[in-house]
Amino acid sequence: MALASESRHGMWSSRWLFVLAAAGSAVGIGNIWKFPYMAGENGGGAFVLIYLVCVALVGIPIMMSEVLLGREGRSSPITTMRKLTESAKRHPLWVFIGWMGVLAGFLILSYYAVVAGWAMNYVWLTAAGTFDNATAEVASTTFDAFLASPWQLILWQTLFMIITIWIIGRGVTQGLETAIRLFMPMLFLLLVTLLVYAVNSGGFEQGVAFMFDVDYSAFAKPEIWIIAMGQAFFTLSLGMGAMMAYGAYVPENVNIGSTVLTIAILDTSVAVGAGLAIFPIVFANGLDAAQGPGLMFVTVPLAFGQLPLGAVFGTLFFVLVSFAALTSAISISEPALAYLVEEYNAKRKRVAISLGVICWLLGLGSVFSFNLWADVHIVGELTFFDFVDYVSQNIMLPLGGMLIAIFAVWLLPKTVLAKQLGIESRAVSVLWKFVGGILAPLCVLAVFVYTLWPVIAELVARVRELLG
Ligand code: TRP
């Protein structure tokens, strides 16, 4: 049963525009900032390999599930899940997927805005010539000094939030399309420029080796699995309903499988490209690959600082990164926003402002994690920022994604599934069921059990001790 052929929030005007919007969501600071720094912290090759396998085997089928559920429901993830559980006569508890997604969205956007603010500040710094012929030392101290100032961080975080609120208040399908058309290809071009620089930097071989030489002993560390898998979800914008929300605006005639594949390839090439640009610079300058969140903010200015017209290109680079962050932030807020508009018939603008204020407040915790609260640990060694990041990326997104795939493959009526995916042959149907319905959820489960087992075992042991 088709529920509606159009969404009340608007529609993408073509397949290509959906590809651009979804790629705009997927490509963000997760690719350019987070992927290299996570790979750096987790030893390179083994991490990159797990990440790539997760994108292919887990990410792609789950993205297909999200988009198809969204297109069938044509509403916000919560309303979509409500409609689909009703029409398929499934337990209403499945709507939990939608709620968890909204919560994850708040958590993610709260710190995403903080880091996006860093990129905006770097537009400014680069334009002012701060990094002209800078040494690694200058690049590092500039970054550290910036992080040490809560006021500066708040200033840029606030600016980023205001721009985001302003745009989401107007609706996603309007206005943004033209901008994405122009900026995404430009970002690609600038990444290529950086790559060319990296190839000639003297550290290229080492960089490539770091990213692709797999140290098999690293697989024995349970943490690396959950972090790499979480990164695959994060970078593809999966597990919290963002793609479901965007799926709701996809026209009927678009082929979901091939479209999702295009998006995943675009996203992965930007991440791998960013790694290949950044690690050579790290090694050529004797920097630390495992230095954490500052990695991109130290290496990229350093490289542009040594190029002719570096200040111009460097500025442009950070403008594009900020823009990529903006198109991602928009998609993070869309599930909650669309839901509130539907449920309360509220004005988009008002809802946008309320959501923005909550995210902004929550984001202050991340701001302070880099200065005032640097020594406050929520659990183990994790600061507030680390904790919010860990729980949302590594636990909520994979859990949400797993449930989404199970629901889409096993609980939707067969006719709906076949119609949405355009499946005609039995073989394709069997393959889809195997990959989407068994392999992907099982991989998530296996990683959860493997990584969280020691934690669970310890909890059990403690409880036993308590009970004597
Ligand atoms: N994928 C984006 C990035 O790589 C971030 C993002 C946008 C996201 N929407 C999301 C992450 C939804 C998780 C869930 O920067």
XYZ file of C-alpha atoms and ligand atoms in Angstrom:
483
model
C 0.000 0.000 0.000
C 1.480 3.302 -1.033
C 1.024 5.875 1.683
C 1.659 9.111 -0.187
C 3.489 10.066 -3.318
C 4.822 13.381 -2.046
C 6.034 14.795 1.238
C 4.509 17.894 2.777
C 8.002 19.238 3.493
C 8.941 19.415 -0.200
C 10.571 17.137 -2.789
C 13.977 16.897 -4.489
C 13.551 18.017 -8.044
C 15.507 15.091 -9.542
C 17.621 12.037 -8.824
C 20.789 14.072 -9.211
C 19.635 16.588 -6.641
C 18.959 13.842 -4.162
C 22.461 12.507 -4.818
C 23.872 15.969 -4.182
C 21.830 16.541 -1.042
C 22.624 13.119 0.373
C 26.272 13.524 -0.548
C 26.124 16.962 1.035
C 24.915 15.281 4.190
C 27.453 12.486 4.040
C 30.476 14.578 3.100
C 31.328 16.788 6.029
C 33.917 17.294 8.685
C 33.432 13.588 9.395
C 35.442 12.910 6.242
C 38.020 15.646 6.300
C 38.546 16.167 10.018
C 37.335 13.057 11.817
C 38.339 10.209 9.549
C 42.036 11.163 9.376
C 42.264 11.857 13.094
C 40.495 8.621 14.050
C 42.660 6.630 11.649
C 45.709 8.378 13.106
C 44.746 7.602 16.675
C 43.951 3.998 15.898
C 47.093 3.062 14.055
C 46.105 3.527 10.398
C 45.823 0.471 8.132
C 43.773 -1.920 10.250
C 41.324 0.841 11.127
C 40.994 1.930 7.507
C 40.374 -1.644 6.393
C 37.612 -2.270 8.945
C 36.080 1.081 8.052
C 36.028 0.284 4.324
C 34.549 -3.177 4.876
C 31.875 -1.686 7.135
C 30.961 0.929 4.528
C 30.531 -1.774 1.882
C 28.827 -4.554 3.816
C 26.985 -2.691 6.528
C 26.681 0.936 5.437
C 25.348 0.490 1.913
C 22.514 -1.941 2.767
C 21.530 0.134 5.797
C 21.470 3.323 3.750
C 19.231 1.581 1.234
C 16.931 0.541 4.080
C 16.750 4.075 5.432
C 15.983 5.639 2.091
C 13.359 3.070 1.212
C 11.574 3.393 4.554
C 11.647 7.158 4.199
C 10.247 7.098 0.691
C 7.489 4.708 1.719
C 6.511 6.806 4.737
C 7.061 10.254 3.187
C 7.350 11.875 6.611
C 9.793 12.488 9.442
C 11.400 9.265 10.746
C 9.157 9.104 13.809
C 5.946 9.572 11.837
C 7.220 7.274 9.100
C 7.912 4.501 11.595
C 4.522 5.060 13.151
C 2.754 4.784 9.795
C 4.741 1.751 8.719
C 4.344 -0.164 11.959
C 0.610 0.468 11.763
C 0.150 -0.482 8.148
C 2.367 -3.579 8.499
C 0.748 -4.427 11.861
C 4.008 -4.513 13.766
C 4.687 -3.676 17.383
C 4.615 0.092 18.089
C 7.897 -0.255 19.955
C 9.686 -0.047 16.582
C 8.963 3.680 16.621
C 11.768 3.775 19.191
C 14.150 3.883 16.213
C 12.802 7.319 15.392
C 13.095 8.625 18.937
C 16.592 7.350 19.465
C 17.553 8.971 16.182
C 16.253 12.339 17.317
C 18.232 12.065 20.537
C 21.376 11.027 18.661
C 20.852 13.995 16.361
C 20.888 16.429 19.278
C 24.037 14.908 20.687
C 25.843 14.883 17.348
C 24.828 18.361 16.268
C 25.867 19.788 19.634
C 29.532 19.034 19.106
C 29.445 19.090 15.320
C 28.663 22.805 15.519
C 31.648 23.358 17.795
C 34.093 21.753 15.376
C 32.457 23.384 12.363
C 33.110 26.632 14.217
C 36.797 25.798 14.275
C 36.740 25.497 10.496
C 35.061 28.900 10.251
C 37.687 30.453 12.477
C 40.329 28.980 10.191
C 38.791 30.764 7.210
C 39.545 33.935 9.038
C 43.002 32.969 10.286
C 44.146 31.739 6.890
C 42.855 34.814 5.109
C 44.768 36.986 7.572
C 47.986 35.279 6.483
C 48.612 33.603 9.855
C 50.071 30.542 8.183
C 52.174 32.099 5.424
C 55.396 30.085 5.499
C 54.464 28.842 8.952
C 56.430 26.081 10.637
C 54.780 23.033 12.205
C 55.436 24.689 15.539
C 53.460 27.812 14.615
C 50.584 25.744 13.220
C 50.393 23.692 16.424
C 50.602 26.568 18.865
C 48.012 28.560 16.932
C 45.575 25.670 17.251
C 46.309 25.053 20.929
C 45.914 28.716 21.773
C 42.574 28.815 19.997
C 41.265 25.751 21.869
C 42.360 27.214 25.170
C 39.950 30.131 24.778
C 36.349 29.179 25.576
C 35.115 32.561 24.385
C 36.553 32.180 20.933
C 35.160 28.681 20.606
C 31.738 29.871 21.731
C 31.812 32.768 19.313
C 32.345 30.504 16.297
C 30.030 27.772 17.555
C 27.295 30.379 17.942
C 27.869 31.775 14.490
C 27.672 28.331 12.933
C 24.472 27.530 14.865
C 22.852 30.787 13.747
C 23.557 30.077 10.091
C 22.275 26.520 10.464
C 19.073 27.652 12.158
C 18.504 30.289 9.532
C 18.770 27.751 6.713
C 16.823 24.891 8.280
C 14.067 27.333 9.171
C 13.550 27.928 5.461
C 13.281 24.256 4.516
C 15.885 21.872 3.183
C 14.764 21.313 -0.347
C 14.837 24.977 -1.290
C 17.805 27.198 -1.834
C 20.344 24.678 -0.784
C 20.285 22.802 -4.061
C 22.002 25.461 -6.116
C 24.670 25.944 -3.515
C 25.442 22.230 -3.282
C 25.742 22.015 -7.053
C 28.495 24.587 -6.998
C 30.389 23.920 -3.794
C 30.704 20.156 -3.762
C 32.731 20.004 -6.992
C 34.909 22.878 -5.756
C 35.688 21.006 -2.566
C 36.744 18.030 -4.662
C 39.076 20.230 -6.717
C 40.743 21.716 -3.664
C 41.242 18.294 -2.143
C 42.993 17.297 -5.343
C 45.241 20.374 -5.019
C 46.170 19.285 -1.507
C 46.769 15.770 -2.769
C 49.173 17.014 -5.431
C 51.017 18.919 -2.732
C 51.084 15.819 -0.524
C 52.487 13.671 -3.322
C 55.417 16.081 -3.589
C 55.821 16.682 0.128
C 58.363 13.948 0.672
C 56.107 12.007 3.023
C 53.765 10.442 0.498
C 55.081 6.885 0.624
C 54.999 6.901 4.378
C 51.495 8.336 4.338
C 50.231 5.664 1.964
C 51.922 2.958 4.012
C 50.362 4.292 7.188
C 46.889 4.172 5.662
C 47.067 0.892 3.815
C 49.660 -1.354 5.467
C 47.596 -3.467 7.766
C 49.032 -4.436 11.117
C 47.070 -7.617 11.751
C 47.802 -7.641 15.459
C 45.648 -4.495 15.750
C 42.534 -6.582 15.097
C 42.960 -8.086 18.521
C 42.063 -4.759 20.108
C 38.282 -4.754 20.518
C 38.067 -0.935 20.622
C 39.286 -0.446 17.082
C 36.342 -2.443 15.715
C 33.622 -0.395 17.317
C 35.334 2.900 16.517
C 35.884 2.029 12.859
C 32.333 0.764 12.511
C 30.976 3.872 14.244
C 32.978 6.008 11.829
C 31.395 4.190 8.870
C 27.935 5.041 10.224
C 28.882 8.609 11.022
C 30.440 9.374 7.681
C 27.469 7.995 5.750
C 25.006 9.866 8.031
C 23.375 6.573 9.012
C 21.496 5.160 11.943
C 19.590 8.188 13.200
C 17.065 8.806 10.462
C 18.807 11.581 8.531
C 18.764 9.504 5.355
C 15.240 8.387 6.149
C 14.185 12.028 6.373
C 15.912 12.813 3.077
C 14.493 9.617 1.566
C 11.038 11.032 2.180
C 11.695 13.693 -0.460
C 12.916 11.268 -3.150
C 10.742 10.979 -6.279
C 9.156 7.581 -7.039
C 11.144 6.843 -10.171
C 14.601 7.025 -8.567
C 16.471 3.737 -8.285
C 17.513 3.451 -4.664
C 20.293 0.866 -5.029
C 22.388 2.626 -7.648
C 21.803 6.026 -6.059
C 22.986 4.859 -2.656
C 26.038 3.287 -4.232
C 26.940 6.593 -5.898
C 26.606 8.444 -2.589
C 28.737 5.922 -0.722
C 31.472 6.042 -3.363
C 31.545 9.855 -3.338
C 31.732 9.927 0.434
C 34.422 7.282 0.727
C 36.596 8.906 -1.892
C 36.512 12.217 -0.049
C 37.525 10.524 3.214
C 40.314 8.478 1.667
C 41.425 11.518 -0.336
C 41.597 13.606 2.828
C 43.685 10.916 4.524
C 46.029 10.705 1.551
C 46.442 14.475 1.632
C 46.954 14.791 5.368
C 49.205 11.890 6.399
C 52.055 12.699 4.010
C 52.140 16.208 5.483
C 52.240 14.658 8.945
C 55.261 12.530 8.120
C 57.091 15.101 6.026
C 56.969 17.493 8.991
C 57.660 15.038 11.767
C 54.212 15.548 13.290
C 52.333 13.020 15.398
C 49.675 11.062 13.458
C 47.932 10.237 16.734
C 47.632 13.834 17.924
C 43.830 13.723 17.885
C 41.262 16.354 16.897
C 43.867 18.935 15.909
C 45.283 16.845 13.065
C 43.580 18.576 10.153
C 43.873 22.016 11.707
C 47.622 21.709 11.964
C 48.519 19.902 8.743
C 46.324 21.664 6.209
C 47.341 25.258 7.105
C 50.937 24.101 7.107
C 50.631 22.778 3.563
C 48.820 25.794 2.168
C 51.248 28.081 3.959
C 54.022 26.707 1.804
C 52.168 26.927 -1.506
C 52.134 29.921 -3.835
C 48.888 31.828 -3.260
C 48.451 29.582 -0.233
C 46.461 32.116 1.738
C 43.897 32.329 -1.061
C 43.575 28.578 -1.567
C 43.740 27.881 2.153
C 40.937 30.331 2.804
C 38.872 28.780 0.066
C 39.541 25.337 1.498
C 38.193 26.262 4.920
C 35.216 28.036 3.370
C 34.355 24.811 1.592
C 34.887 22.693 4.695
C 32.581 25.010 6.636
C 30.071 24.696 3.869
C 30.346 20.904 3.851
C 29.738 21.003 7.603
C 26.670 23.148 7.071
C 25.073 20.773 4.561
C 25.683 17.963 7.055
C 24.362 19.860 10.061
C 21.170 20.534 8.142
C 20.577 16.835 7.659
C 21.302 16.061 11.309
C 18.518 18.367 12.422
C 15.973 17.379 9.787
C 14.457 14.327 11.587
C 13.592 16.271 14.749
C 12.534 19.357 12.848
C 10.226 17.580 10.421
C 8.690 15.617 13.291
C 7.859 18.662 15.390
C 6.392 20.443 12.392
C 4.155 17.433 11.674
C 3.143 16.698 15.228
C 2.328 20.206 16.373
C 1.675 21.828 13.056
C 4.336 24.261 14.184
C 6.139 26.872 12.129
C 9.464 25.570 10.824
C 11.234 28.738 11.886
C 10.138 28.503 15.499
C 10.994 24.863 15.764
C 14.382 25.532 14.207
C 15.190 28.167 16.801
C 14.165 25.978 19.741
C 16.171 23.022 18.470
C 19.133 25.265 17.818
C 19.133 26.695 21.314
C 19.095 23.229 22.909
C 21.971 22.045 20.705
C 23.905 25.194 21.400
C 23.571 24.750 25.179
C 24.576 21.112 24.980
C 27.516 22.130 22.800
C 28.928 24.295 25.568
C 29.910 21.052 27.305
C 32.056 20.209 24.292
C 33.524 23.697 24.158
C 34.635 23.411 27.786
C 36.043 19.913 27.223
C 38.954 21.562 25.438
C 39.747 24.075 28.168
C 37.916 24.601 31.476
C 36.769 20.991 31.804
C 39.723 19.332 30.124
C 40.362 17.305 33.274
C 36.767 16.381 33.946
C 36.171 12.784 32.909
C 32.683 11.396 32.477
C 33.763 7.756 32.287
C 37.311 6.422 32.156
C 39.435 8.939 30.286
C 36.566 10.431 28.314
C 35.849 14.150 28.495
C 32.321 15.426 27.922
C 33.083 15.851 24.210
C 34.617 12.366 23.925
C 31.716 10.843 25.788
C 28.957 12.444 23.706
C 30.882 11.537 20.577
C 31.478 7.946 21.678
C 27.940 7.170 22.758
C 26.281 8.743 19.728
C 28.656 7.534 17.051
C 29.665 4.132 18.329
C 26.543 2.958 20.109
C 23.411 4.810 19.049
C 24.094 4.965 15.299
C 25.018 1.283 14.824
C 22.147 0.180 17.061
C 19.682 2.352 15.158
C 21.057 1.183 11.824
C 20.814 -2.457 12.778
C 17.169 -2.100 13.805
C 16.374 -0.139 10.643
C 17.771 -2.890 8.421
C 15.942 -5.626 10.323
C 12.688 -3.726 10.087
C 13.063 -2.931 6.402
C 14.037 -6.419 5.334
C 11.910 -8.645 7.552
C 8.957 -6.655 8.791
C 7.773 -4.631 5.822
C 5.293 -6.322 3.507
C 7.141 -8.050 0.639
C 5.273 -6.068 -1.979
C 6.382 -2.767 -0.479
C 9.991 -3.859 -0.405
C 9.922 -5.119 -3.981
C 8.255 -1.929 -5.178
C 10.657 0.409 -3.362
C 13.797 -1.369 -4.478
C 12.453 -2.327 -7.895
C 13.415 -5.948 -7.249
C 12.226 -8.205 -10.034
C 14.256 -11.392 -9.842
C 14.306 -13.932 -7.068
C 18.074 -14.031 -6.981
C 18.318 -10.313 -6.261
C 15.690 -10.641 -3.584
C 17.609 -13.444 -1.878
C 20.861 -11.505 -2.104
C 19.240 -8.412 -0.610
C 17.736 -10.419 2.236
C 21.053 -12.016 2.978
C 23.157 -8.850 2.915
C 20.629 -6.385 4.328
C 18.707 -8.650 6.641
C 21.378 -10.991 7.964
C 24.939 -9.946 7.221
C 24.684 -6.248 8.085
C 22.788 -6.666 11.385
C 24.989 -9.585 12.340
C 28.177 -7.580 11.756
C 26.887 -4.821 14.031
C 25.935 -7.350 16.677
C 29.280 -9.117 16.451
C 31.213 -5.870 16.880
C 29.027 -4.876 19.823
C 29.546 -8.173 21.576
C 33.270 -8.263 20.848
C 33.944 -4.729 22.073
C 31.481 -4.438 24.869
C 32.066 -7.955 26.234
C 34.900 -6.987 28.599
C 32.777 -4.117 29.895
C 29.788 -6.384 30.446
C 31.970 -9.072 32.024
C 33.399 -6.529 34.417
C 29.962 -5.267 35.366
C 28.784 -8.813 36.015
C 31.872 -9.504 38.122
C 31.263 -6.368 40.176
C 27.651 -7.228 40.782
C 28.725 -10.711 41.885
C 31.251 -9.212 44.257
C 28.588 -6.963 45.720
C 26.293 -9.876 46.231
C 29.141 -11.655 47.994
N 28.148 12.476 7.641
C 28.479 13.772 8.114
C 29.989 13.905 8.149
O 30.678 13.010 7.770
C 27.872 14.063 9.462
C 26.429 13.748 9.522
C 25.431 14.347 8.813
C 25.837 12.735 10.284
N 24.240 13.744 9.098
C 24.461 12.772 10.008
C 26.362 11.827 11.165
C 23.607 11.853 10.607
C 25.501 10.922 11.772
C 24.141 10.922 11.484
O 30.497 14.904 8.543
